[in-house]
Structures are given as C-alpha cells and as structure tokens.
mmCIF file of N, CA and C and ligand atoms in Angstrom:
data_model
loop_
_atom_site.group_PDB
_atom_site.id
_atom_site.type_symbol
_atom_site.label_atom_id
_atom_site.label_comp_id
_atom_site.label_asym_id
_atom_site.label_seq_id
_atom_site.Cartn_x
_atom_site.Cartn_y
_atom_site.Cartn_z
ATOM 1 N N MET A 1 0.849 -1.191 0.000
ATOM 2 C CA MET A 1 0.000 0.000 0.000
ATOM 3 C C MET A 1 0.892 1.251 0.000
ATOM 4 N N PRO A 2 0.759 2.109 -0.997
ATOM 5 C CA PRO A 2 1.606 3.295 -1.025
ATOM 6 C C PRO A 2 1.308 4.214 0.156
ATOM 7 N N ASP A 3 2.336 4.967 0.563
ATOM 8 C CA ASP A 3 2.140 5.892 1.681
ATOM 9 C C ASP A 3 1.049 6.904 1.394
ATOM 10 N N SER A 4 0.896 7.218 0.077
ATOM 11 C CA SER A 4 -0.065 8.249 -0.281
ATOM 12 C C SER A 4 -1.499 7.710 -0.306
ATOM 13 N N PHE A 5 -1.692 6.426 -0.018
ATOM 14 C CA PHE A 5 -3.017 5.822 -0.155
ATOM 15 C C PHE A 5 -4.066 6.605 0.626
ATOM 16 N N ALA A 6 -3.796 6.866 1.902
ATOM 17 C CA ALA A 6 -4.795 7.561 2.713
ATOM 18 C C ALA A 6 -5.008 8.984 2.206
ATOM 19 N N ASP A 7 -3.934 9.635 1.780
ATOM 20 C CA ASP A 7 -4.042 11.020 1.322
ATOM 21 C C ASP A 7 -4.842 11.119 0.030
ATOM 22 N N ASP A 8 -4.632 10.133 -0.870
ATOM 23 C CA ASP A 8 -5.246 10.194 -2.189
ATOM 24 C C ASP A 8 -6.627 9.547 -2.233
ATOM 25 N N ASN A 9 -7.047 8.965 -1.137
ATOM 26 C CA ASN A 9 -8.233 8.121 -1.142
ATOM 27 C C ASN A 9 -9.492 8.973 -0.973
ATOM 28 N N VAL A 10 -10.147 9.256 -2.094
ATOM 29 C CA VAL A 10 -11.313 10.142 -2.036
ATOM 30 C C VAL A 10 -12.457 9.495 -1.258
ATOM 31 N N PHE A 11 -12.592 8.170 -1.341
ATOM 32 C CA PHE A 11 -13.695 7.540 -0.605
ATOM 33 C C PHE A 11 -13.463 7.622 0.905
ATOM 34 N N LEU A 12 -12.207 7.504 1.325
ATOM 35 C CA LEU A 12 -11.923 7.663 2.749
ATOM 36 C C LEU A 12 -12.264 9.089 3.186
ATOM 37 N N LYS A 13 -12.008 10.040 2.321
ATOM 38 C CA LYS A 13 -12.332 11.434 2.646
ATOM 39 C C LYS A 13 -13.839 11.651 2.700
ATOM 40 N N ILE A 14 -14.582 10.912 1.867
ATOM 41 C CA ILE A 14 -16.044 10.983 1.959
ATOM 42 C C ILE A 14 -16.504 10.387 3.280
ATOM 43 N N VAL A 15 -15.928 9.225 3.650
ATOM 44 C CA VAL A 15 -16.277 8.594 4.933
ATOM 45 C C VAL A 15 -16.032 9.568 6.078
ATOM 46 N N GLN A 16 -14.939 10.287 6.004
ATOM 47 C CA GLN A 16 -14.560 11.200 7.090
ATOM 48 C C GLN A 16 -15.178 12.584 6.930
ATOM 49 N N ARG A 17 -16.050 12.716 5.918
ATOM 50 C CA ARG A 17 -16.779 13.963 5.666
ATOM 51 C C ARG A 17 -15.850 15.131 5.328
ATOM 52 N N GLU A 18 -14.720 14.804 4.716
ATOM 53 C CA GLU A 18 -13.795 15.851 4.263
ATOM 54 C C GLU A 18 -14.064 16.231 2.807
ATOM 55 N N VAL A 19 -14.713 15.324 2.073
ATOM 56 C CA VAL A 19 -15.129 15.568 0.697
ATOM 57 C C VAL A 19 -16.646 15.387 0.662
ATOM 58 N N PRO A 20 -17.365 16.318 0.027
ATOM 59 C CA PRO A 20 -18.828 16.215 0.023
ATOM 60 C C PRO A 20 -19.326 15.049 -0.826
ATOM 61 N N ALA A 21 -20.409 14.455 -0.387
ATOM 62 C CA ALA A 21 -21.076 13.390 -1.143
ATOM 63 C C ALA A 21 -22.501 13.315 -0.625
ATOM 64 N N ARG A 22 -23.353 12.720 -1.437
ATOM 65 C CA ARG A 22 -24.751 12.534 -1.009
ATOM 66 C C ARG A 22 -24.816 11.210 -0.256
ATOM 67 N N ILE A 23 -24.568 11.292 1.035
ATOM 68 C CA ILE A 23 -24.512 10.090 1.875
ATOM 69 C C ILE A 23 -25.931 9.645 2.222
ATOM 70 N N LEU A 24 -26.212 8.379 1.947
ATOM 71 C CA LEU A 24 -27.534 7.812 2.214
ATOM 72 C C LEU A 24 -27.563 7.055 3.526
ATOM 73 N N TYR A 25 -26.404 6.557 3.929
ATOM 74 C CA TYR A 25 -26.349 5.763 5.171
ATOM 75 C C TYR A 25 -24.917 5.741 5.670
ATOM 76 N N GLN A 26 -24.757 5.798 6.973
ATOM 77 C CA GLN A 26 -23.425 5.644 7.565
ATOM 78 C C GLN A 26 -23.573 5.116 8.979
ATOM 79 N N ASP A 27 -22.723 4.147 9.313
ATOM 80 C CA ASP A 27 -22.604 3.716 10.708
ATOM 81 C C ASP A 27 -21.127 3.565 11.010
ATOM 82 N N GLU A 28 -20.794 2.823 12.036
ATOM 83 C CA GLU A 28 -19.377 2.747 12.440
ATOM 84 C C GLU A 28 -18.529 1.878 11.509
ATOM 85 N N GLU A 29 -19.184 1.139 10.604
ATOM 86 C CA GLU A 29 -18.432 0.215 9.738
ATOM 87 C C GLU A 29 -18.521 0.514 8.246
ATOM 88 N N VAL A 30 -19.661 1.022 7.803
ATOM 89 C CA VAL A 30 -19.863 1.230 6.363
ATOM 90 C C VAL A 30 -20.486 2.589 6.085
ATOM 91 N N THR A 31 -20.270 3.057 4.849
ATOM 92 C CA THR A 31 -20.886 4.306 4.387
ATOM 93 C C THR A 31 -21.436 4.053 2.979
ATOM 94 N N ALA A 32 -22.616 4.567 2.721
ATOM 95 C CA ALA A 32 -23.223 4.440 1.387
ATOM 96 C C ALA A 32 -23.543 5.837 0.872
ATOM 97 N N PHE A 33 -23.192 6.075 -0.387
ATOM 98 C CA PHE A 33 -23.427 7.400 -0.975
ATOM 99 C C PHE A 33 -23.699 7.271 -2.460
ATOM 100 N N GLN A 34 -24.289 8.323 -3.023
ATOM 101 C CA GLN A 34 -24.622 8.330 -4.447
ATOM 102 C C GLN A 34 -23.347 8.405 -5.274
ATOM 103 N N ASP A 35 -23.297 7.604 -6.341
ATOM 104 C CA ASP A 35 -22.182 7.713 -7.274
ATOM 105 C C ASP A 35 -22.253 9.059 -7.994
ATOM 106 N N ALA A 36 -21.098 9.699 -8.138
ATOM 107 C CA ALA A 36 -21.043 11.031 -8.750
ATOM 108 C C ALA A 36 -21.324 10.989 -10.251
ATOM 109 N N ASN A 37 -21.106 9.856 -10.875
ATOM 110 C CA ASN A 37 -21.344 9.702 -12.319
ATOM 111 C C ASN A 37 -22.181 8.454 -12.550
ATOM 112 N N PRO A 38 -23.480 8.536 -12.228
ATOM 113 C CA PRO A 38 -24.303 7.320 -12.238
ATOM 114 C C PRO A 38 -24.449 6.728 -13.635
ATOM 115 N N VAL A 39 -24.413 5.408 -13.692
ATOM 116 C CA VAL A 39 -24.619 4.696 -14.961
ATOM 117 C C VAL A 39 -25.977 4.002 -14.978
ATOM 118 N N ALA A 40 -26.789 4.264 -13.973
ATOM 119 C CA ALA A 40 -28.148 3.730 -13.896
ATOM 120 C C ALA A 40 -28.961 4.716 -13.069
ATOM 121 N N PRO A 41 -30.296 4.690 -13.197
ATOM 122 C CA PRO A 41 -31.110 5.625 -12.425
ATOM 123 C C PRO A 41 -30.835 5.564 -10.920
ATOM 124 N N THR A 42 -30.582 4.362 -10.424
ATOM 125 C CA THR A 42 -30.088 4.213 -9.046
ATOM 126 C C THR A 42 -28.661 3.702 -9.117
ATOM 127 N N HIS A 43 -27.735 4.445 -8.555
ATOM 128 C CA HIS A 43 -26.322 4.034 -8.539
ATOM 129 C C HIS A 43 -25.722 4.514 -7.221
ATOM 130 N N VAL A 44 -25.610 3.575 -6.311
ATOM 131 C CA VAL A 44 -25.119 3.862 -4.959
ATOM 132 C C VAL A 44 -23.841 3.063 -4.733
ATOM 133 N N LEU A 45 -22.900 3.663 -4.032
ATOM 134 C CA LEU A 45 -21.673 2.977 -3.653
ATOM 135 C C LEU A 45 -21.721 2.684 -2.159
ATOM 136 N N VAL A 46 -21.321 1.470 -1.794
ATOM 137 C CA VAL A 46 -21.217 1.103 -0.380
ATOM 138 C C VAL A 46 -19.753 0.771 -0.110
ATOM 139 N N VAL A 47 -19.179 1.449 0.871
ATOM 140 C CA VAL A 47 -17.750 1.293 1.150
ATOM 141 C C VAL A 47 -17.552 0.956 2.622
ATOM 142 N N PRO A 48 -16.466 0.227 2.914
ATOM 143 C CA PRO A 48 -16.090 0.074 4.319
ATOM 144 C C PRO A 48 -15.488 1.386 4.814
ATOM 145 N N ASN A 49 -15.671 1.681 6.090
ATOM 146 C CA ASN A 49 -15.089 2.916 6.626
ATOM 147 C C ASN A 49 -13.580 2.801 6.767
ATOM 148 N N LYS A 50 -13.092 1.551 6.897
ATOM 149 C CA LYS A 50 -11.638 1.388 6.994
ATOM 150 C C LYS A 50 -11.054 1.215 5.597
ATOM 151 N N PRO A 51 -9.827 1.651 5.398
ATOM 152 C CA PRO A 51 -9.258 1.605 4.043
ATOM 153 C C PRO A 51 -8.777 0.217 3.651
ATOM 154 N N LEU A 52 -9.491 -0.389 2.712
ATOM 155 C CA LEU A 52 -9.066 -1.623 2.047
ATOM 156 C C LEU A 52 -8.954 -1.257 0.577
ATOM 157 N N ARG A 53 -7.814 -1.493 -0.035
ATOM 158 C CA ARG A 53 -7.618 -1.054 -1.418
ATOM 159 C C ARG A 53 -8.520 -1.786 -2.409
ATOM 160 N N THR A 54 -8.523 -3.095 -2.325
ATOM 161 C CA THR A 54 -9.290 -3.904 -3.277
ATOM 162 C C THR A 54 -9.897 -5.088 -2.538
ATOM 163 N N LEU A 55 -10.737 -5.842 -3.254
ATOM 164 C CA LEU A 55 -11.288 -7.058 -2.654
ATOM 165 C C LEU A 55 -10.171 -8.029 -2.297
ATOM 166 N N ASN A 56 -9.064 -7.979 -3.037
ATOM 167 C CA ASN A 56 -7.942 -8.859 -2.735
ATOM 168 C C ASN A 56 -7.367 -8.632 -1.340
ATOM 169 N N ASP A 57 -7.585 -7.459 -0.798
ATOM 170 C CA ASP A 57 -7.015 -7.130 0.502
ATOM 171 C C ASP A 57 -7.912 -7.539 1.663
ATOM 172 N N ALA A 58 -9.104 -8.017 1.370
ATOM 173 C CA ALA A 58 -9.994 -8.487 2.432
ATOM 174 C C ALA A 58 -9.503 -9.848 2.940
ATOM 175 N N THR A 59 -9.659 -10.090 4.211
ATOM 176 C CA THR A 59 -9.244 -11.349 4.837
ATOM 177 C C THR A 59 -10.461 -11.990 5.500
ATOM 178 N N PRO A 60 -10.324 -13.223 5.981
ATOM 179 C CA PRO A 60 -11.449 -13.835 6.694
ATOM 180 C C PRO A 60 -11.953 -12.974 7.855
ATOM 181 N N GLU A 61 -11.097 -12.152 8.422
ATOM 182 C CA GLU A 61 -11.549 -11.256 9.500
ATOM 183 C C GLU A 61 -12.534 -10.208 8.999
ATOM 184 N N ASP A 62 -12.550 -10.021 7.691
ATOM 185 C CA ASP A 62 -13.458 -9.026 7.106
ATOM 186 C C ASP A 62 -14.786 -9.641 6.653
ATOM 187 N N ALA A 63 -15.008 -10.904 6.990
ATOM 188 C CA ALA A 63 -16.221 -11.585 6.505
ATOM 189 C C ALA A 63 -17.487 -10.841 6.931
ATOM 190 N N CYS A 64 -17.551 -10.428 8.180
ATOM 191 C CA CYS A 64 -18.758 -9.714 8.645
ATOM 192 C C CYS A 64 -18.893 -8.369 7.953
ATOM 193 N N LEU A 65 -17.768 -7.717 7.744
ATOM 194 C CA LEU A 65 -17.790 -6.413 7.066
ATOM 195 C C LEU A 65 -18.315 -6.560 5.634
ATOM 196 N N LEU A 66 -17.837 -7.581 4.926
ATOM 197 C CA LEU A 66 -18.298 -7.804 3.550
ATOM 198 C C LEU A 66 -19.781 -8.134 3.531
ATOM 199 N N GLY A 67 -20.204 -8.947 4.478
ATOM 200 C CA GLY A 67 -21.636 -9.264 4.570
ATOM 201 C C GLY A 67 -22.452 -8.018 4.872
ATOM 202 N N LYS A 68 -21.914 -7.174 5.718
ATOM 203 C CA LYS A 68 -22.639 -5.947 6.059
ATOM 204 C C LYS A 68 -22.759 -5.019 4.851
ATOM 205 N N MET A 69 -21.720 -4.971 4.044
ATOM 206 C CA MET A 69 -21.791 -4.150 2.829
ATOM 207 C C MET A 69 -22.925 -4.641 1.927
ATOM 208 N N ILE A 70 -23.017 -5.945 1.752
ATOM 209 C CA ILE A 70 -24.070 -6.495 0.885
ATOM 210 C C ILE A 70 -25.449 -6.259 1.492
ATOM 211 N N LEU A 71 -25.582 -6.475 2.794
ATOM 212 C CA LEU A 71 -26.890 -6.275 3.429
ATOM 213 C C LEU A 71 -27.279 -4.797 3.463
ATOM 214 N N THR A 72 -26.290 -3.920 3.532
ATOM 215 C CA THR A 72 -26.583 -2.481 3.439
ATOM 216 C C THR A 72 -27.140 -2.160 2.058
ATOM 217 N N ALA A 73 -26.513 -2.723 1.023
ATOM 218 C CA ALA A 73 -27.021 -2.512 -0.342
ATOM 219 C C ALA A 73 -28.429 -3.093 -0.476
ATOM 220 N N GLN A 74 -28.645 -4.261 0.070
ATOM 221 C CA GLN A 74 -29.982 -4.883 0.006
ATOM 222 C C GLN A 74 -31.032 -4.000 0.672
ATOM 223 N N ARG A 75 -30.702 -3.470 1.837
ATOM 224 C CA ARG A 75 -31.661 -2.623 2.545
ATOM 225 C C ARG A 75 -31.917 -1.327 1.775
ATOM 226 N N LEU A 76 -30.855 -0.738 1.243
ATOM 227 C CA LEU A 76 -31.033 0.484 0.463
ATOM 228 C C LEU A 76 -31.860 0.221 -0.791
ATOM 229 N N ALA A 77 -31.665 -0.938 -1.400
ATOM 230 C CA ALA A 77 -32.467 -1.286 -2.578
ATOM 231 C C ALA A 77 -33.953 -1.238 -2.225
ATOM 232 N N GLY A 78 -34.297 -1.742 -1.062
ATOM 233 C CA GLY A 78 -35.687 -1.671 -0.618
ATOM 234 C C GLY A 78 -36.134 -0.236 -0.392
ATOM 235 N N GLN A 79 -35.285 0.529 0.291
ATOM 236 C CA GLN A 79 -35.655 1.922 0.592
ATOM 237 C C GLN A 79 -35.774 2.767 -0.675
ATOM 238 N N LEU A 80 -34.977 2.425 -1.679
ATOM 239 C CA LEU A 80 -34.983 3.200 -2.924
ATOM 240 C C LEU A 80 -35.986 2.646 -3.936
ATOM 241 N N GLY A 81 -36.682 1.576 -3.556
ATOM 242 C CA GLY A 81 -37.783 1.076 -4.372
ATOM 243 C C GLY A 81 -37.374 0.268 -5.586
ATOM 244 N N ILE A 82 -36.191 -0.348 -5.534
ATOM 245 C CA ILE A 82 -35.767 -1.155 -6.686
ATOM 246 C C ILE A 82 -35.655 -2.634 -6.338
ATOM 247 N N ASP A 83 -36.070 -3.004 -5.126
ATOM 248 C CA ASP A 83 -35.888 -4.403 -4.711
ATOM 249 C C ASP A 83 -36.773 -5.349 -5.510
ATOM 250 N N GLN A 84 -37.981 -4.936 -5.847
ATOM 251 C CA GLN A 84 -38.877 -5.837 -6.584
ATOM 252 C C GLN A 84 -38.587 -5.839 -8.078
ATOM 253 N N SER A 85 -38.260 -4.697 -8.634
ATOM 254 C CA SER A 85 -37.904 -4.655 -10.063
ATOM 255 C C SER A 85 -36.554 -5.330 -10.282
ATOM 256 N N GLY A 86 -35.680 -5.203 -9.309
ATOM 257 C CA GLY A 86 -34.399 -5.888 -9.371
ATOM 258 C C GLY A 86 -33.221 -4.938 -9.439
ATOM 259 N N TYR A 87 -32.079 -5.484 -9.139
ATOM 260 C CA TYR A 87 -30.863 -4.656 -9.100
ATOM 261 C C TYR A 87 -29.653 -5.549 -9.281
ATOM 262 N N ARG A 88 -28.508 -4.897 -9.439
ATOM 263 C CA ARG A 88 -27.244 -5.612 -9.572
ATOM 264 C C ARG A 88 -26.244 -5.044 -8.580
ATOM 265 N N ILE A 89 -25.462 -5.930 -7.975
ATOM 266 C CA ILE A 89 -24.363 -5.530 -7.088
ATOM 267 C C ILE A 89 -23.070 -5.937 -7.772
ATOM 268 N N VAL A 90 -22.153 -4.987 -7.891
ATOM 269 C CA VAL A 90 -20.901 -5.209 -8.617
ATOM 270 C C VAL A 90 -19.726 -4.778 -7.749
ATOM 271 N N VAL A 91 -18.682 -5.597 -7.744
ATOM 272 C CA VAL A 91 -17.406 -5.200 -7.141
ATOM 273 C C VAL A 91 -16.345 -5.329 -8.232
ATOM 274 N N ASN A 92 -15.752 -4.224 -8.634
ATOM 275 C CA ASN A 92 -14.669 -4.236 -9.602
ATOM 276 C C ASN A 92 -13.344 -4.366 -8.864
ATOM 277 N N CYS A 93 -12.473 -5.234 -9.382
ATOM 278 C CA CYS A 93 -11.185 -5.456 -8.719
ATOM 279 C C CYS A 93 -10.035 -5.291 -9.706
ATOM 280 N N ASN A 94 -9.205 -4.301 -9.412
ATOM 281 C CA ASN A 94 -7.983 -4.047 -10.186
ATOM 282 C C ASN A 94 -8.292 -3.712 -11.653
ATOM 283 N N GLN A 95 -7.256 -3.700 -12.460
ATOM 284 C CA GLN A 95 -7.354 -3.111 -13.800
ATOM 285 C C GLN A 95 -8.353 -3.830 -14.688
ATOM 286 N N HIS A 96 -8.243 -5.145 -14.795
ATOM 287 C CA HIS A 96 -9.140 -5.882 -15.680
ATOM 288 C C HIS A 96 -10.578 -5.871 -15.165
ATOM 289 N N GLY A 97 -10.735 -5.683 -13.878
ATOM 290 C CA GLY A 97 -12.085 -5.587 -13.325
ATOM 291 C C GLY A 97 -12.705 -4.219 -13.510
ATOM 292 N N GLY A 98 -11.887 -3.258 -13.936
ATOM 293 C CA GLY A 98 -12.417 -1.920 -14.166
ATOM 294 C C GLY A 98 -12.393 -1.021 -12.947
ATOM 295 N N GLN A 99 -11.587 -1.401 -11.934
ATOM 296 C CA GLN A 99 -11.534 -0.573 -10.728
ATOM 297 C C GLN A 99 -10.766 0.715 -11.015
ATOM 298 N N THR A 100 -11.344 1.835 -10.615
ATOM 299 C CA THR A 100 -10.685 3.126 -10.822
ATOM 300 C C THR A 100 -10.403 3.841 -9.506
ATOM 301 N N VAL A 101 -11.162 3.527 -8.476
ATOM 302 C CA VAL A 101 -10.926 4.115 -7.150
ATOM 303 C C VAL A 101 -10.480 2.994 -6.229
ATOM 304 N N TYR A 102 -9.278 3.167 -5.654
ATOM 305 C CA TYR A 102 -8.669 2.085 -4.884
ATOM 306 C C TYR A 102 -8.988 2.197 -3.394
ATOM 307 N N HIS A 103 -10.278 2.128 -3.144
ATOM 308 C CA HIS A 103 -10.841 1.900 -1.806
ATOM 309 C C HIS A 103 -12.017 0.965 -2.082
ATOM 310 N N LEU A 104 -11.977 -0.231 -1.527
ATOM 311 C CA LEU A 104 -12.999 -1.243 -1.807
ATOM 312 C C LEU A 104 -14.405 -0.628 -1.779
ATOM 313 N N HIS A 105 -15.207 -0.972 -2.773
ATOM 314 C CA HIS A 105 -16.588 -0.475 -2.799
ATOM 315 C C HIS A 105 -17.434 -1.432 -3.610
ATOM 316 N N LEU A 106 -18.710 -1.489 -3.290
ATOM 317 C CA LEU A 106 -19.642 -2.197 -4.166
ATOM 318 C C LEU A 106 -20.590 -1.184 -4.778
ATOM 319 N N HIS A 107 -20.973 -1.486 -6.010
ATOM 320 C CA HIS A 107 -21.948 -0.666 -6.730
ATOM 321 C C HIS A 107 -23.319 -1.320 -6.570
ATOM 322 N N LEU A 108 -24.303 -0.554 -6.177
ATOM 323 C CA LEU A 108 -25.703 -0.970 -6.221
ATOM 324 C C LEU A 108 -26.335 -0.256 -7.408
ATOM 325 N N LEU A 109 -26.757 -1.050 -8.393
ATOM 326 C CA LEU A 109 -27.269 -0.503 -9.658
ATOM 327 C C LEU A 109 -28.695 -0.972 -9.882
ATOM 328 N N GLY A 110 -29.573 -0.040 -10.266
ATOM 329 C CA GLY A 110 -30.947 -0.440 -10.550
ATOM 330 C C GLY A 110 -31.717 0.676 -11.225
ATOM 331 N N GLY A 111 -32.981 0.426 -11.422
ATOM 332 C CA GLY A 111 -33.833 1.421 -12.072
ATOM 333 C C GLY A 111 -33.924 1.239 -13.574
ATOM 334 N N ARG A 112 -33.187 0.282 -14.095
ATOM 335 C CA ARG A 112 -33.304 -0.094 -15.507
ATOM 336 C C ARG A 112 -32.853 -1.549 -15.623
ATOM 337 N N ARG A 113 -33.190 -2.150 -16.770
ATOM 338 C CA ARG A 113 -32.773 -3.530 -16.992
ATOM 339 C C ARG A 113 -31.278 -3.571 -17.288
ATOM 340 N N MET A 114 -30.556 -4.439 -16.625
ATOM 341 C CA MET A 114 -29.114 -4.580 -16.835
ATOM 342 C C MET A 114 -28.863 -5.568 -17.972
ATOM 343 N N THR A 115 -27.785 -5.346 -18.677
ATOM 344 C CA THR A 115 -27.427 -6.287 -19.737
ATOM 345 C C THR A 115 -26.452 -7.328 -19.190
ATOM 346 N N TRP A 116 -26.406 -8.461 -19.891
ATOM 347 C CA TRP A 116 -25.463 -9.511 -19.541
ATOM 348 C C TRP A 116 -24.979 -10.195 -20.817
ATOM 349 N N PRO A 117 -23.712 -10.465 -21.022
ATOM 350 C CA PRO A 117 -22.646 -10.193 -20.058
ATOM 351 C C PRO A 117 -22.248 -8.736 -20.066
ATOM 352 N N PRO A 118 -21.620 -8.262 -18.958
ATOM 353 C CA PRO A 118 -21.160 -6.884 -18.910
ATOM 354 C C PRO A 118 -20.017 -6.680 -19.891
ATOM 355 N N GLY A 119 -19.810 -5.468 -20.310
ATOM 356 C CA GLY A 119 -18.754 -5.159 -21.265
ATOM 357 C C GLY A 119 -17.367 -5.239 -20.685
HETATM 358 P P1 AMP B 201 -14.831 1.649 -9.929
HETATM 359 O O1 AMP B 201 -14.636 1.860 -11.394
HETATM 360 O O2 AMP B 201 -15.463 0.338 -9.579
HETATM 361 O O3 AMP B 201 -13.551 1.905 -9.143
HETATM 362 O O4 AMP B 201 -15.880 2.724 -9.488
HETATM 363 C C1 AMP B 201 -15.556 3.987 -9.021
HETATM 364 C C2 AMP B 201 -16.821 4.790 -8.986
HETATM 365 O O5 AMP B 201 -16.621 5.891 -8.123
HETATM 366 C C3 AMP B 201 -17.255 5.353 -10.337
HETATM 367 O O6 AMP B 201 -18.568 4.882 -10.638
HETATM 368 C C4 AMP B 201 -17.216 6.857 -10.136
HETATM 369 O O7 AMP B 201 -18.254 7.512 -10.793
HETATM 370 C C5 AMP B 201 -17.338 6.978 -8.617
HETATM 371 N N1 AMP B 201 -16.742 8.153 -8.015
HETATM 372 C C6 AMP B 201 -15.490 8.618 -8.198
HETATM 373 N N2 AMP B 201 -15.273 9.694 -7.429
HETATM 374 C C7 AMP B 201 -16.429 9.906 -6.728
HETATM 375 C C8 AMP B 201 -16.844 10.875 -5.758
HETATM 376 N N3 AMP B 201 -16.031 11.854 -5.342
HETATM 377 N N4 AMP B 201 -18.090 10.780 -5.263
HETATM 378 C C9 AMP B 201 -18.923 9.798 -5.675
HETATM 379 N N5 AMP B 201 -18.585 8.862 -6.578
HETATM 380 C C10 AMP B 201 -17.357 8.925 -7.110
#
C-alpha cells in the first residue's frame, strides 16, 4: 500500500466527511453514498469505513464487514424502491475488473434492466 493511499483516497475522505457526497447511510463500519457519475437511475456505492484497497485485501476477519456491505445494499435497494424490479451488485477489482478508485466499494445498480454479459 503506497504511503499516499490515505491522502489520495477520495472515498476515505467521503467517509470522514472531508469531501462532500450525497450520503444515504453511515454507521461505524460502512458508508453508502450516491455515485457522482451514475450509470443507472439508481447508482449507490457502499464502502467500508476502513481503508481496504481492493477485494484482494480483504481477509477472513473481514467476513462480517463484507456481509454488512451487501446487506446495506440490500436494505437500500428496498428503501430506494428497486428491490422488486431488481438490481445488480458489482465489485470491480484491479485493472481488468475496471476498478478506478482504490478503496474497496460495491456498486448498487438499478432502475433499468441490466445487460449480460457486462462489457
Ligand atoms: P470503480 O470503477 O469500480 O472503481 O468505481 C468507481 C466509482 O466511483 C465510479 O462509478 C465513479 O463515478 C465513482 N466516483 C469517483 N469519485 C467519486 C466521488 N467523489 N463521489 C462519488 N462517486 C465517485
């Protein structure tokens, strides 16, 4: 992990309320906020409050945290009214996965029909 990771990590700054975002939910472990460049009518990001660069950096000790991220997305899907129409949860990892922000996050996408396979 580069020394500059914490300094350059915009999602950590959102968690710490140093960078503005439309936060939908926050507790002591996770934060959920609107994606700044949505690719679907509903596009929410759920992040751990602690800095994990990628999914590769999660360990068995993070099992509850990962589960909480998914359940947070599930609950928000209900609150945002896309649970019955359906939604997609995506985690991009590293270059081939399309990851651009190196703080672990899941995308909650909905409000339109998703295509498969993804590009
Ligand atoms: P990924 O490509 O999986 O790393 O996704 C990164 C996502 O973060 C993209 O969908 C961006 O639109 C989003 N994003 C980047 N910067 C911000 C920000 N400051 N606030 C909210 N979303 C952001």
